[in-house]
């Protein structure tokens, strides 16, 4: 068995952040942004540059959530994207999408010149080792070129895999995402913006006029919900987003050298990029894609990924491992715009489908333009309130999965007779305690942690993530620590403590 370190993002580990604990909550602002990830901070900075007073509310720490747990490829190449967009939405939609991502990439490149974020240009490759996928990638290369990207089909792939071909997009990039976001935060504060950490939004006015937080109320002309999974989900976003996770391992490159490009397997979704700091090259490998809560033996998945990274990506040993949380939409396009059709001052950004670096940056530009009363070419394409019949059918299929968990997980426990006393050290289980279902975890020291087993979002039963020691909801992706605290939305309330 591979011995792996405790979960910790390389980015979080290598970029300390200032303490903002003493920042007071202002009574009002022109714009209040919920979420200090890439979409939220980009939106906030652009509005501050335009002269608006901006307050950013972050439930945890700046760049400590989703944006601090990515592989941080800054690329307009989004797997096999452009042939799908062309077939489903038309050539013009694919062009608009490509332009928005490319503009985001170039804005990052320009802004990164003044930030210490290890911004590095690199070519991006989506490859295959299966003969049946080669024609798919050739179609993708043609669609990407038609959309305006510097793309081509090639059979030359530097990664140590038996690749049969790849789509190559030149002049893309990667960076240190936490240093990038901390730089955006510092620039926002220099312009007079305010960032509050450990301040959770508890409720808001659907007209976009005030936010009730754990530290008090704040009034606003506009509110932006950029919390990755939209909180206060009256727009039914929970039913229109598919929550997934990818695992990531990182470690020094064998021989201190790594392939120069960025790589993604079109079939298995294994990904590779490198990062160099202080003369040491680190390889970052991702994969083992799964729906949140649908898998519980996550340690085994990490071991598989570490083995693949050692064999094919040149990882000498694993020094860091973490997981990335992503939301995908039913039609492959993000939701960026008005939170609800009639919400003139309430905005949302979500659903970047594993491509949040350019996707979140593009969202920030769309939202800033909309709030400032300006046009943006991607605003219509990304409209959260769009509708088409195919998306409705896909939505019904996705929510059958939710229904299976809502009913099936409860039925599976009808014949379960495990008691709290039978949960051993290092073990977790959902057990019956009288008439109640309890999520129980006994740590290695023997202490038993018991909380209610029903997610506080819509009541699905949670499942234990053995790698990160969290209770994960398989319906809509909420995550809780062993004492019930919210780790990931859409839930905003903790699991209730269960008396032992």
Short mmCIF file of N, CA and C in Angstrom, two decimals, residues 329-423:
data_model
loop_
_atom_site.label_atom_id
_atom_site.label_comp_id
_atom_site.label_asym_id
_atom_site.label_seq_id
_atom_site.Cartn_x
_atom_site.Cartn_y
_atom_site.Cartn_z
N UNK A 329 -22.85 22.05 -15.59
CA UNK A 329 -24.23 22.34 -15.98
C UNK A 329 -24.70 21.31 -17.00
N UNK A 330 -25.98 21.27 -17.23
CA UNK A 330 -26.54 20.24 -18.11
C UNK A 330 -26.23 20.49 -19.58
N UNK A 331 -25.91 21.74 -19.95
CA UNK A 331 -25.65 22.03 -21.37
C UNK A 331 -24.21 22.46 -21.65
N UNK A 332 -23.32 22.32 -20.65
CA UNK A 332 -21.92 22.61 -20.88
C UNK A 332 -21.52 24.07 -20.84
N UNK A 333 -22.44 24.95 -20.47
CA UNK A 333 -22.15 26.38 -20.39
C UNK A 333 -22.39 26.85 -18.95
N UNK A 334 -21.58 27.78 -18.45
CA UNK A 334 -21.77 28.24 -17.07
C UNK A 334 -23.01 29.09 -16.92
N UNK A 335 -23.42 29.29 -15.67
CA UNK A 335 -24.51 30.19 -15.35
C UNK A 335 -23.91 31.49 -14.80
N UNK A 336 -23.99 32.53 -15.57
CA UNK A 336 -23.41 33.82 -15.18
C UNK A 336 -24.38 34.93 -15.58
N UNK A 337 -24.94 35.61 -14.59
CA UNK A 337 -25.88 36.69 -14.89
C UNK A 337 -26.85 36.89 -13.76
N UNK A 338 -28.09 37.26 -14.11
CA UNK A 338 -29.11 37.50 -13.08
C UNK A 338 -29.46 36.19 -12.37
N UNK A 339 -29.49 36.27 -11.03
CA UNK A 339 -29.77 35.09 -10.22
C UNK A 339 -31.13 34.49 -10.58
N UNK A 340 -32.14 35.35 -10.73
CA UNK A 340 -33.48 34.99 -11.16
C UNK A 340 -33.89 35.94 -12.28
N UNK A 341 -34.86 35.57 -13.11
CA UNK A 341 -35.24 36.45 -14.22
C UNK A 341 -35.60 37.86 -13.79
N UNK A 342 -36.22 38.01 -12.62
CA UNK A 342 -36.64 39.35 -12.20
C UNK A 342 -35.73 40.01 -11.20
N UNK A 343 -34.56 39.42 -10.92
CA UNK A 343 -33.67 39.98 -9.90
C UNK A 343 -32.70 40.97 -10.54
N UNK A 344 -33.09 42.23 -10.58
CA UNK A 344 -32.29 43.24 -11.27
C UNK A 344 -30.97 43.53 -10.60
N UNK A 345 -30.84 43.24 -9.29
CA UNK A 345 -29.63 43.58 -8.57
C UNK A 345 -29.00 42.39 -7.85
N UNK A 346 -29.44 41.19 -8.20
CA UNK A 346 -28.89 39.98 -7.61
C UNK A 346 -28.30 39.12 -8.72
N UNK A 347 -27.01 38.74 -8.58
CA UNK A 347 -26.27 38.11 -9.66
C UNK A 347 -25.63 36.81 -9.18
N UNK A 348 -25.30 35.94 -10.15
CA UNK A 348 -24.73 34.65 -9.80
C UNK A 348 -23.67 34.25 -10.82
N UNK A 349 -22.70 33.46 -10.35
CA UNK A 349 -21.69 32.86 -11.23
C UNK A 349 -21.39 31.46 -10.72
N UNK A 350 -21.61 30.44 -11.56
CA UNK A 350 -21.39 29.05 -11.14
C UNK A 350 -21.35 28.16 -12.38
N UNK A 351 -20.96 26.89 -12.16
CA UNK A 351 -21.05 25.89 -13.21
C UNK A 351 -19.94 25.94 -14.23
N UNK A 352 -18.67 26.06 -13.77
CA UNK A 352 -17.55 26.19 -14.71
C UNK A 352 -17.01 24.84 -15.16
N UNK A 353 -17.54 23.75 -14.63
CA UNK A 353 -17.24 22.43 -15.16
C UNK A 353 -15.77 22.09 -15.22
N UNK A 354 -15.02 22.28 -14.13
CA UNK A 354 -13.61 21.92 -14.00
C UNK A 354 -12.67 22.90 -14.71
N UNK A 355 -13.18 24.01 -15.18
CA UNK A 355 -12.34 24.98 -15.88
C UNK A 355 -12.55 26.37 -15.30
N UNK A 356 -12.38 26.45 -13.98
CA UNK A 356 -12.69 27.69 -13.27
C UNK A 356 -11.68 28.79 -13.41
N UNK A 357 -10.45 28.49 -13.84
CA UNK A 357 -9.44 29.55 -13.91
C UNK A 357 -9.81 30.58 -14.98
N UNK A 358 -10.03 30.13 -16.20
CA UNK A 358 -10.52 31.07 -17.22
C UNK A 358 -12.03 31.26 -17.10
N UNK A 359 -12.76 30.20 -16.70
CA UNK A 359 -14.21 30.32 -16.59
C UNK A 359 -14.63 31.32 -15.53
N UNK A 360 -14.00 31.25 -14.35
CA UNK A 360 -14.33 32.20 -13.29
C UNK A 360 -13.89 33.61 -13.61
N UNK A 361 -12.74 33.73 -14.29
CA UNK A 361 -12.27 35.05 -14.70
C UNK A 361 -13.21 35.66 -15.73
N UNK A 362 -13.62 34.86 -16.70
CA UNK A 362 -14.58 35.34 -17.69
C UNK A 362 -15.89 35.75 -17.02
N UNK A 363 -16.32 34.97 -16.03
CA UNK A 363 -17.55 35.30 -15.30
C UNK A 363 -17.43 36.65 -14.62
N UNK A 364 -16.26 36.92 -14.02
CA UNK A 364 -16.05 38.22 -13.38
C UNK A 364 -16.19 39.37 -14.35
N UNK A 365 -15.70 39.19 -15.57
CA UNK A 365 -15.82 40.24 -16.57
C UNK A 365 -17.26 40.42 -17.03
N UNK A 366 -17.98 39.31 -17.18
CA UNK A 366 -19.39 39.41 -17.58
C UNK A 366 -20.19 40.14 -16.50
N UNK A 367 -20.03 39.73 -15.23
CA UNK A 367 -20.81 40.33 -14.15
C UNK A 367 -20.46 41.79 -13.94
N UNK A 368 -19.17 42.13 -13.99
CA UNK A 368 -18.79 43.53 -13.82
C UNK A 368 -19.41 44.39 -14.91
N UNK A 369 -19.39 43.90 -16.14
CA UNK A 369 -19.99 44.65 -17.24
C UNK A 369 -21.49 44.82 -17.02
N UNK A 370 -22.17 43.76 -16.62
CA UNK A 370 -23.62 43.84 -16.42
C UNK A 370 -23.97 44.83 -15.30
N UNK A 371 -23.23 44.76 -14.19
CA UNK A 371 -23.52 45.65 -13.07
C UNK A 371 -23.24 47.11 -13.44
N UNK A 372 -22.25 47.33 -14.29
CA UNK A 372 -21.92 48.70 -14.73
C UNK A 372 -22.79 49.18 -15.88
N UNK A 373 -23.74 48.33 -16.29
CA UNK A 373 -24.66 48.72 -17.35
C UNK A 373 -24.07 48.62 -18.74
N UNK A 374 -23.03 47.79 -18.88
CA UNK A 374 -22.36 47.64 -20.17
C UNK A 374 -22.70 46.30 -20.80
N UNK A 375 -22.52 46.21 -22.10
CA UNK A 375 -22.74 44.96 -22.81
C UNK A 375 -21.51 44.06 -22.68
N UNK A 376 -21.74 42.76 -22.78
CA UNK A 376 -20.65 41.80 -22.87
C UNK A 376 -21.05 40.73 -23.87
N UNK A 377 -20.16 40.35 -24.79
CA UNK A 377 -20.54 39.40 -25.84
C UNK A 377 -21.03 38.05 -25.33
N UNK A 378 -20.57 37.62 -24.14
CA UNK A 378 -20.95 36.30 -23.63
C UNK A 378 -22.16 36.34 -22.71
N UNK A 379 -22.72 37.51 -22.44
CA UNK A 379 -23.80 37.63 -21.46
C UNK A 379 -25.01 36.78 -21.84
N UNK A 380 -25.41 36.81 -23.08
CA UNK A 380 -26.57 36.04 -23.50
C UNK A 380 -26.31 34.54 -23.46
N UNK A 381 -25.12 34.14 -23.90
CA UNK A 381 -24.78 32.72 -23.93
C UNK A 381 -24.73 32.12 -22.53
N UNK A 382 -24.26 32.89 -21.55
CA UNK A 382 -24.09 32.39 -20.19
C UNK A 382 -25.31 32.68 -19.30
N UNK A 383 -26.36 33.25 -19.84
CA UNK A 383 -27.54 33.62 -19.07
C UNK A 383 -28.04 32.45 -18.22
N UNK A 384 -28.10 32.58 -16.89
CA UNK A 384 -28.54 31.47 -16.04
C UNK A 384 -29.98 31.06 -16.28
N UNK A 385 -30.78 31.93 -16.88
CA UNK A 385 -32.21 31.66 -17.05
C UNK A 385 -32.56 31.21 -18.46
N UNK A 386 -31.53 30.73 -19.19
CA UNK A 386 -31.78 30.21 -20.53
C UNK A 386 -32.55 28.89 -20.45
N UNK A 387 -33.13 28.48 -21.56
CA UNK A 387 -33.93 27.26 -21.58
C UNK A 387 -33.86 26.62 -22.95
N UNK A 388 -33.69 25.30 -22.96
CA UNK A 388 -33.90 24.54 -24.18
C UNK A 388 -34.37 23.14 -23.79
N UNK A 389 -35.08 22.48 -24.68
CA UNK A 389 -35.73 21.21 -24.36
C UNK A 389 -34.72 20.12 -24.07
N UNK A 390 -33.57 20.14 -24.78
CA UNK A 390 -32.57 19.10 -24.55
C UNK A 390 -32.02 19.21 -23.14
N UNK A 391 -31.79 20.43 -22.68
CA UNK A 391 -31.30 20.61 -21.32
C UNK A 391 -32.31 20.12 -20.30
N UNK A 392 -33.59 20.31 -20.60
CA UNK A 392 -34.64 19.84 -19.69
C UNK A 392 -34.60 18.32 -19.57
N UNK A 393 -34.40 17.61 -20.68
CA UNK A 393 -34.31 16.15 -20.65
C UNK A 393 -33.09 15.70 -19.87
N UNK A 394 -31.95 16.38 -20.09
CA UNK A 394 -30.74 16.05 -19.33
C UNK A 394 -30.94 16.32 -17.85
N UNK A 395 -31.67 17.39 -17.53
CA UNK A 395 -31.94 17.74 -16.14
C UNK A 395 -32.76 16.65 -15.46
N UNK A 396 -33.75 16.12 -16.17
CA UNK A 396 -34.56 15.05 -15.60
C UNK A 396 -33.72 13.82 -15.33
N UNK A 397 -32.80 13.51 -16.25
CA UNK A 397 -31.93 12.34 -16.05
C UNK A 397 -31.03 12.53 -14.84
N UNK A 398 -30.43 13.73 -14.72
CA UNK A 398 -29.56 14.00 -13.57
C UNK A 398 -30.31 13.87 -12.26
N UNK A 399 -31.55 14.33 -12.22
CA UNK A 399 -32.29 14.33 -10.97
C UNK A 399 -32.89 12.97 -10.63
N UNK A 400 -32.88 12.04 -11.59
CA UNK A 400 -33.20 10.66 -11.24
C UNK A 400 -32.15 10.10 -10.29
N UNK A 401 -30.90 10.52 -10.49
CA UNK A 401 -29.82 10.11 -9.57
C UNK A 401 -30.10 10.61 -8.16
N UNK A 402 -30.53 11.87 -8.06
CA UNK A 402 -30.88 12.43 -6.76
C UNK A 402 -32.02 11.63 -6.13
N UNK A 403 -33.03 11.32 -6.92
CA UNK A 403 -34.16 10.56 -6.41
C UNK A 403 -33.75 9.18 -5.90
N UNK A 404 -32.83 8.54 -6.61
CA UNK A 404 -32.36 7.23 -6.16
C UNK A 404 -31.70 7.32 -4.79
N UNK A 405 -30.93 8.38 -4.59
CA UNK A 405 -30.29 8.55 -3.28
C UNK A 405 -31.32 8.91 -2.20
N UNK A 406 -32.25 9.78 -2.52
CA UNK A 406 -33.25 10.18 -1.53
C UNK A 406 -34.03 8.99 -1.01
N UNK A 407 -34.37 8.06 -1.90
CA UNK A 407 -35.18 6.91 -1.51
C UNK A 407 -34.31 5.70 -1.21
N UNK A 408 -33.41 5.38 -2.14
CA UNK A 408 -32.65 4.15 -2.03
C UNK A 408 -31.74 4.09 -0.83
N UNK A 409 -31.08 5.19 -0.49
CA UNK A 409 -30.17 5.17 0.66
C UNK A 409 -30.91 4.92 1.96
N UNK A 410 -32.14 5.45 2.07
CA UNK A 410 -32.94 5.19 3.27
C UNK A 410 -33.37 3.73 3.31
N UNK A 411 -33.79 3.18 2.18
CA UNK A 411 -34.23 1.79 2.15
C UNK A 411 -33.09 0.85 2.51
N UNK A 412 -31.88 1.19 2.06
CA UNK A 412 -30.74 0.32 2.32
C UNK A 412 -30.45 0.19 3.81
N UNK A 413 -30.89 1.16 4.61
CA UNK A 413 -30.62 1.14 6.04
C UNK A 413 -31.72 0.46 6.86
N UNK A 414 -32.80 0.05 6.19
CA UNK A 414 -33.89 -0.57 6.93
C UNK A 414 -33.45 -1.84 7.64
N UNK A 415 -32.52 -2.58 6.99
CA UNK A 415 -32.08 -3.85 7.57
C UNK A 415 -30.69 -3.74 8.22
N UNK A 416 -30.23 -2.54 8.38
CA UNK A 416 -28.92 -2.32 9.00
C UNK A 416 -29.07 -2.34 10.52
N UNK A 417 -28.29 -3.17 11.20
CA UNK A 417 -28.43 -3.31 12.65
C UNK A 417 -27.16 -2.94 13.40
N UNK A 418 -26.27 -2.19 12.77
CA UNK A 418 -25.03 -1.78 13.42
C UNK A 418 -25.35 -0.72 14.48
N UNK A 419 -24.67 -0.78 15.62
CA UNK A 419 -24.89 0.18 16.69
C UNK A 419 -23.70 1.12 16.80
N UNK A 420 -23.86 2.19 17.57
CA UNK A 420 -22.77 3.15 17.78
C UNK A 420 -21.56 2.46 18.40
N UNK A 421 -21.79 1.51 19.29
CA UNK A 421 -20.69 0.83 19.96
C UNK A 421 -19.85 0.00 19.00
N UNK A 422 -20.43 -0.34 17.85
CA UNK A 422 -19.71 -1.18 16.88
C UNK A 422 -18.88 -0.37 15.90
N UNK A 423 -18.90 0.95 16.02
CA UNK A 423 -18.06 1.80 15.17
C UNK A 423 -16.70 1.90 15.83
#
